[in-house]
Short mmCIF file of C-alpha atoms in Angstrom, two decimals:
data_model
loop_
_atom_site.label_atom_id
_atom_site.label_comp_id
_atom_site.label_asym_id
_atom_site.label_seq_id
_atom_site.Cartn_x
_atom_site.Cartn_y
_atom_site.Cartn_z
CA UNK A 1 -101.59 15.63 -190.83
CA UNK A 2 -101.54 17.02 -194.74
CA UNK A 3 -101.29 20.38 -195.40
CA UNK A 4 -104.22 20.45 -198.10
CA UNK A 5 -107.82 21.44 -196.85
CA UNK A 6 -110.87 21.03 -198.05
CA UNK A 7 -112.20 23.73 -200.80
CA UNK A 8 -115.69 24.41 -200.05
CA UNK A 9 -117.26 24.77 -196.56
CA UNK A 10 -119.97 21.32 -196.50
CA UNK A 11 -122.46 20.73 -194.00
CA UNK A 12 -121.14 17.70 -191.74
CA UNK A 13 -117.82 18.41 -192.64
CA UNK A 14 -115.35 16.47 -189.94
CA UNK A 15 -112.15 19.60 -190.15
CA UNK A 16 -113.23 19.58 -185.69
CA UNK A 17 -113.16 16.16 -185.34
CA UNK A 18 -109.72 15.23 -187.42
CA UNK A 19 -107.79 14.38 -184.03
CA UNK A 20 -110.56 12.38 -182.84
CA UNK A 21 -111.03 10.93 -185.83
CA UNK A 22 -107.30 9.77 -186.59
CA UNK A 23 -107.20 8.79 -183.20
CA UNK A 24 -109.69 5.69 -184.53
CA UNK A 25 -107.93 4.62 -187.46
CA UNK A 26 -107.26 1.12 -188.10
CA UNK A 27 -103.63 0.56 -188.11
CA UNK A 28 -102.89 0.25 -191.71
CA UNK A 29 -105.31 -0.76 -194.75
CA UNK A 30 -105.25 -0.98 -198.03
CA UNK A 31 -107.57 0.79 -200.50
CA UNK A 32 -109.49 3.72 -199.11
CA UNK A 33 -113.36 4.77 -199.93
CA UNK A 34 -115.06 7.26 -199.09
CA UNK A 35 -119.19 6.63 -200.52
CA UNK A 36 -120.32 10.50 -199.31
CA UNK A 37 -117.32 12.63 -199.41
CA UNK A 38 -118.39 16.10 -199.35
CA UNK A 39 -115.74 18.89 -198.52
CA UNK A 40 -113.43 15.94 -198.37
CA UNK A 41 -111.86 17.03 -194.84
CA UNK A 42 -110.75 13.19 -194.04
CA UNK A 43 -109.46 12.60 -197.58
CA UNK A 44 -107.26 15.45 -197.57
CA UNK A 45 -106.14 14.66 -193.99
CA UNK A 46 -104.66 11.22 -194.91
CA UNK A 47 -104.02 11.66 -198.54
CA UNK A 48 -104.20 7.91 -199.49
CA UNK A 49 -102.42 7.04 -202.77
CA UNK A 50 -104.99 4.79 -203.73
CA UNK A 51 -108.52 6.08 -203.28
CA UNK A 52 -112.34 6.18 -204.62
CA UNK A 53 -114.21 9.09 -203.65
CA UNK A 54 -118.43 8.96 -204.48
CA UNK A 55 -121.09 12.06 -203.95
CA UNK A 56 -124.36 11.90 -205.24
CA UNK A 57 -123.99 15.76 -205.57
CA UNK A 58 -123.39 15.92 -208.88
CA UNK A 59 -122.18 19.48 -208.55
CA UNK A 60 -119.82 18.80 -205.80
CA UNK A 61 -117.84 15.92 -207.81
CA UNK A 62 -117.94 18.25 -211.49
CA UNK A 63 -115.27 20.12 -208.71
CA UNK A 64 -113.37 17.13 -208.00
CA UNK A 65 -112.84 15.54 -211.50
CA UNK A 66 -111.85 18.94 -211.96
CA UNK A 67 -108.51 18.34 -210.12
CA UNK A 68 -108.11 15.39 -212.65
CA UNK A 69 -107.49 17.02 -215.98
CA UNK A 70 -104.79 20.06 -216.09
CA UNK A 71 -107.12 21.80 -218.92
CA UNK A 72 -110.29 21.28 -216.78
CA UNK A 73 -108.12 23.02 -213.75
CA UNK A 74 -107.16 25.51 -215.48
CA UNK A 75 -110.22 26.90 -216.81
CA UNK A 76 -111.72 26.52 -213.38
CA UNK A 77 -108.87 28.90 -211.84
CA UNK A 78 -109.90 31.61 -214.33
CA UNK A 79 -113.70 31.26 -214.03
CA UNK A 80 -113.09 31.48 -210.11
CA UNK A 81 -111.37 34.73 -210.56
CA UNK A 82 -113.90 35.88 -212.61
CA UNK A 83 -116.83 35.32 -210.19
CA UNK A 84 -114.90 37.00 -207.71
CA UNK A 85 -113.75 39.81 -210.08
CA UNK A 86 -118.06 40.60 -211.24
CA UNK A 87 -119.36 39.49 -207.38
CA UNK A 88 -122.40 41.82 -206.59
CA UNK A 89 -126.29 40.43 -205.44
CA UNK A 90 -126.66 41.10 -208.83
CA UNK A 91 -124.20 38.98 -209.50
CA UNK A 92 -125.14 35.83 -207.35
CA UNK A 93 -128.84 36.03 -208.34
CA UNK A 94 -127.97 35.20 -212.05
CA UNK A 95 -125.05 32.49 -211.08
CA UNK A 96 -127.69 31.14 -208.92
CA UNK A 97 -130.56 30.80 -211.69
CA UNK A 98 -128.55 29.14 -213.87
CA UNK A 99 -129.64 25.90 -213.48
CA UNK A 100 -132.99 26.47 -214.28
CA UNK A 101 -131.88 27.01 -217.96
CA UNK A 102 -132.56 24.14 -220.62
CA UNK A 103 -128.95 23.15 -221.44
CA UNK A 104 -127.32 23.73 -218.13
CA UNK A 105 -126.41 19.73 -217.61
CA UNK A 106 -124.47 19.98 -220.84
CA UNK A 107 -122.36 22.64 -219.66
CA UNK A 108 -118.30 21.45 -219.32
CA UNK A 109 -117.42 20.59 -215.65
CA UNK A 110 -115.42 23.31 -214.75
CA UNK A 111 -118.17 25.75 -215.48
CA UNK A 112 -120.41 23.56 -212.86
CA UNK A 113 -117.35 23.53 -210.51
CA UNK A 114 -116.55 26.95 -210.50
CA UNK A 115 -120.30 28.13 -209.72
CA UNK A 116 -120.67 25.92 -206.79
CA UNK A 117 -117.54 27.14 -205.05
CA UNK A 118 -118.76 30.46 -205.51
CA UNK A 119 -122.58 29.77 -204.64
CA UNK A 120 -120.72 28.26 -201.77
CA UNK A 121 -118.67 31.03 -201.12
CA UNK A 122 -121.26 33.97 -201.80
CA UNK A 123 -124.26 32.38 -200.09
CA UNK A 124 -126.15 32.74 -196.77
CA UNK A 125 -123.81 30.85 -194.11
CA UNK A 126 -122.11 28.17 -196.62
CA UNK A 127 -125.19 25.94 -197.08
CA UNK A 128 -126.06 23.98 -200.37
CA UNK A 129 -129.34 23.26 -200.54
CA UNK A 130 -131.55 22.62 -203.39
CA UNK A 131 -135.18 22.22 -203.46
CA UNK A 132 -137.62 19.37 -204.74
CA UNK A 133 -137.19 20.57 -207.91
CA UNK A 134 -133.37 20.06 -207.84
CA UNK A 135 -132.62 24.16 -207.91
CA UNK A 136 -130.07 25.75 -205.57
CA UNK A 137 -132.18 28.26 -203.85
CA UNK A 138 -130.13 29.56 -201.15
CA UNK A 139 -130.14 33.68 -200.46
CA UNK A 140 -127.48 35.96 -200.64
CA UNK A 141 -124.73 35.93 -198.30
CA UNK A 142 -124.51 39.69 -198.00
CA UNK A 143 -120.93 39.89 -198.32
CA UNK A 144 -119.37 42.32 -200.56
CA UNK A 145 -116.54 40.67 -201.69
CA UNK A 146 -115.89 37.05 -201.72
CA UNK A 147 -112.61 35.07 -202.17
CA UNK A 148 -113.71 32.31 -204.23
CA UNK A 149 -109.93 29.92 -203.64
CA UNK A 150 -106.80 29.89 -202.10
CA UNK A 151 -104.06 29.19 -205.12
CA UNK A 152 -101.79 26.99 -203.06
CA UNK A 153 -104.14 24.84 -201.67
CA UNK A 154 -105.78 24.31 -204.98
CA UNK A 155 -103.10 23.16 -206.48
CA UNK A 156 -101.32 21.24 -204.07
CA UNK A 157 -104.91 19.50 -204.11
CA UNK A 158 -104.41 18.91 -207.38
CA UNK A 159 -100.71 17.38 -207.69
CA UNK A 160 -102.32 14.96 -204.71
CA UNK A 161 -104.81 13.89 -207.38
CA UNK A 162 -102.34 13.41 -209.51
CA UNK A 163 -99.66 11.32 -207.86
CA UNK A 164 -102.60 8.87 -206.21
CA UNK A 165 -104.55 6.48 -208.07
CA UNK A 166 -107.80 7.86 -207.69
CA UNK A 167 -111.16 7.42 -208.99
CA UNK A 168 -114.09 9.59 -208.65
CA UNK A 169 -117.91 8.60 -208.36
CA UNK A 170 -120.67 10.41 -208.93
CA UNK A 171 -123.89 7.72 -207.73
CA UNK A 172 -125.21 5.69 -205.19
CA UNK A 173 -123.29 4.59 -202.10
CA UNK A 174 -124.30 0.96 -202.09
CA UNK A 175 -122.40 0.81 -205.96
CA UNK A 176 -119.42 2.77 -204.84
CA UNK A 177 -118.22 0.06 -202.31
CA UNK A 178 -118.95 -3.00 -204.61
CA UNK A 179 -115.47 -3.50 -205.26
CA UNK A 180 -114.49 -3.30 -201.60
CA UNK A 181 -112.46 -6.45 -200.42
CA UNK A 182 -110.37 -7.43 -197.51
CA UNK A 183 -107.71 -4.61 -195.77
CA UNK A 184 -110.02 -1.81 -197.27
CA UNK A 185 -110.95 0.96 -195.00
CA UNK A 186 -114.46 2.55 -196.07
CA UNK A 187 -115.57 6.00 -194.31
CA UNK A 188 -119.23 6.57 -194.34
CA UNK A 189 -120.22 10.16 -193.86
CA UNK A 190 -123.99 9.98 -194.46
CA UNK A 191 -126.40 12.56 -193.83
CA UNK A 192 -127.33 12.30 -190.55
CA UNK A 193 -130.32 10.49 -188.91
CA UNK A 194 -132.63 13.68 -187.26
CA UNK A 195 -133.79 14.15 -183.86
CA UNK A 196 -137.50 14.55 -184.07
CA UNK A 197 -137.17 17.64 -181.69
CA UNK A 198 -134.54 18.95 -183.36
CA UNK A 199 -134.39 20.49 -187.01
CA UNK A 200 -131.61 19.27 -189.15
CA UNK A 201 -130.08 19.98 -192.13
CA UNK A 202 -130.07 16.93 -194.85
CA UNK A 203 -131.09 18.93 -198.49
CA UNK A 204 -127.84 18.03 -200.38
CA UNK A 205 -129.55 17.00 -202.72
CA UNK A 206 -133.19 16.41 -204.56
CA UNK A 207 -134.77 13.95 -202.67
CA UNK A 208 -134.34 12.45 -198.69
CA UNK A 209 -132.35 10.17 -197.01
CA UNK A 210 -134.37 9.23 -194.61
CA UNK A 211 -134.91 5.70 -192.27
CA UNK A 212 -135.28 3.45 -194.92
CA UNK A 213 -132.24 4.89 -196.16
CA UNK A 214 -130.10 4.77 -192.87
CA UNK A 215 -131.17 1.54 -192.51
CA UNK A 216 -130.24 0.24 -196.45
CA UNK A 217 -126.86 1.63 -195.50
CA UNK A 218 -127.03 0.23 -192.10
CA UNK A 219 -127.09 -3.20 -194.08
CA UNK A 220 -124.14 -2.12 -196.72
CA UNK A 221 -122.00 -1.68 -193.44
CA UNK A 222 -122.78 -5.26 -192.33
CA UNK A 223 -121.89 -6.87 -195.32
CA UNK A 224 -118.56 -4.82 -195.40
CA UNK A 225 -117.99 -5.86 -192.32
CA UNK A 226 -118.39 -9.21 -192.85
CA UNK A 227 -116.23 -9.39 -196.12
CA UNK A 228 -113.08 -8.00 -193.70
CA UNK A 229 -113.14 -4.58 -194.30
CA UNK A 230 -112.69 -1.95 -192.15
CA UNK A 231 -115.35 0.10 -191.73
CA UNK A 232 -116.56 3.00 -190.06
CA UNK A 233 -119.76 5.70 -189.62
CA UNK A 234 -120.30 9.26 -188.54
CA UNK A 235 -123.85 9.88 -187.43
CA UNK A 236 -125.57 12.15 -184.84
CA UNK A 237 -126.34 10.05 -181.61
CA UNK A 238 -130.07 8.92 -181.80
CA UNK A 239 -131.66 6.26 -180.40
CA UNK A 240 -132.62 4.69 -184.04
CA UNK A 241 -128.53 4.67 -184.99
CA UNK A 242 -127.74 2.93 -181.78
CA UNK A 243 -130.31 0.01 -182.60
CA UNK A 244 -129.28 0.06 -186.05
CA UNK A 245 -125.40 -0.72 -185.11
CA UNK A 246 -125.56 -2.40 -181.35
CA UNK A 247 -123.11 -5.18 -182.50
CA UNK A 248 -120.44 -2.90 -183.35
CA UNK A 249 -118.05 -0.46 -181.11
CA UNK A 250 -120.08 3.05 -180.65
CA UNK A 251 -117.51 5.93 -179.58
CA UNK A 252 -119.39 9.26 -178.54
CA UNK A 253 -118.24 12.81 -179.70
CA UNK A 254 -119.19 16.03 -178.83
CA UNK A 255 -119.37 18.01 -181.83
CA UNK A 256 -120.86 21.61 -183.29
CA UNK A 257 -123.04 22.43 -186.01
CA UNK A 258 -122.80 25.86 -187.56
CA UNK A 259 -124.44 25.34 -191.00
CA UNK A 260 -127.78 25.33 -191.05
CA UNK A 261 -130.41 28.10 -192.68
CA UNK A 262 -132.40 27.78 -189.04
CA UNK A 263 -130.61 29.22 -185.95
CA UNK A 264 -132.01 26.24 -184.03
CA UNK A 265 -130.52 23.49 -186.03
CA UNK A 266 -127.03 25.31 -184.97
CA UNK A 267 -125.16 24.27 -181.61
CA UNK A 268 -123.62 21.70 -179.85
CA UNK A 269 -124.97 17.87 -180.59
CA UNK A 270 -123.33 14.42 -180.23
CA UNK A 271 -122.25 12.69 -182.56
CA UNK A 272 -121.22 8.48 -182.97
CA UNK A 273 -118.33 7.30 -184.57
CA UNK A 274 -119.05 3.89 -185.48
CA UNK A 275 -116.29 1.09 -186.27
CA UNK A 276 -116.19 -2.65 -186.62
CA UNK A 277 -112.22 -2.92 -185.18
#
């Protein structure tokens, strides 16, 4: 496996299931895709020279085109340092309620990169979540200093980006696999279907993904499938994901979830990994 690891701790991230996980690769394949990347634990795994990446979080991908552009990267190295260098509650609270200002979309990228790592890094338990309004509203972590990056790991991130051909999404699932052909490998990493007597975590971002969303990409997987791709799903184990993919090969992992802003949506679940080979 690659040395580089992902740079912000995501909800759903896959770092405990990477040996399961490689264990159910296809045995080679061309272009990879990856329609809801998050902390990017896979993609850094494999490092594919030839890759497209897509997360509707626009937040999350300002990070990632970040690793693009040697300017961009720079100036997010020395904005890191600087949240860590004036990190108080203080602090946070006014990093935090900055997008509620008028002309925070037109900020550069690397000033939106560098305050989600550290809203990631300085919050309650790692969790992004925003609320209908589109706001990050997560509390203080209560930690009194934070260490926002690890230099090495950045950049060796970065030289990956550089040396692959890769292109970076920012949109709806469905559009980032519309180029997929034959020999691609696509990873869906979707938030996950809920157990009604559970409470789970799926606030990315503004707005739900919900049944009629599982089910849309349910039907994206399908065609994939069908245009000789190889595809495969991470998803908790409910009865509504096993109806939606009975035709294809269902593999059952144990798995635990430690980011969530209940205690009870913590613990050990199951999860499906679903493939078509």
């Amino acid at each position: 496996m690659s040395s580089l690891h992902p740079f912000v701790k995501w909800a759903g991230g896959k770092t405990q299931l990477l040996d399961k996980i490689h264990e159910l690769m296809p045995a080679q394949y061309n272009r990879y895709y990856e329609p809801f990347v998050g902390g990017g634990a896979l993609l850094f795994s494999l490092v594919p020279k030839d890759f497209i990446i897509n997360d509707f979080n626009s937040e999350l991908i300002s990070a990632y085109k970040c690793f693009m552009d040697t300017a961009s990267f720079d100036k997010l190295i020395g904005l890191l340092g600087q949240h860590e260098a004036n990190h108080s509650e203080e602090y946070y609270y006014k990093v935090r309620a900055m997008d509620r200002e008028p002309n925070f979309r037109q900020r550069p990228i690397w000033e939106h990169a560098a305050r989600m790592i550290y809203l990631n890094k300085a919050c309650f338990n790692g969790l992004y979540r925003v609320n209908s309004h589109g706001f990050f509203n997560v509390p203080f972590g209560k930690k009194e200093k934070v260490h926002c990056f690890e230099n090495n790991n950045l950049r060796r991130v970065k030289d990956f980006f550089a040396s692959a051909h890769a292109v970076i999404l920012n949109g709806d699932f469905q559009e980032a696999v519309k180029d997929v052909g034959l020999g691609d490998f696509v990873y869906f990493d979707p938030p996950y279907d809920v157990w009604k007597e559970k409470l789970s975590f799926t606030s990315y971002v503004q707005g739900a993904f919900g049944k009629p969303e599982q089910r849309r990409l349910a039907d994206v997987y399908k065609n994939l499938s069908d245009k000789g791709a190889y595809v495969r799903l991470s998803n908790h184990n409910t009865d509504y994901i096993r109806e939606l993919y009975h035709d294809f090969s269902i593999h059952v992992v144990p798995a635990r979830r430690v980011i969530n802003s209940n205690p009870a949506g913590r613990g050990q679940v199951e999860e499906v990994i679903i493939t078509n080979y």
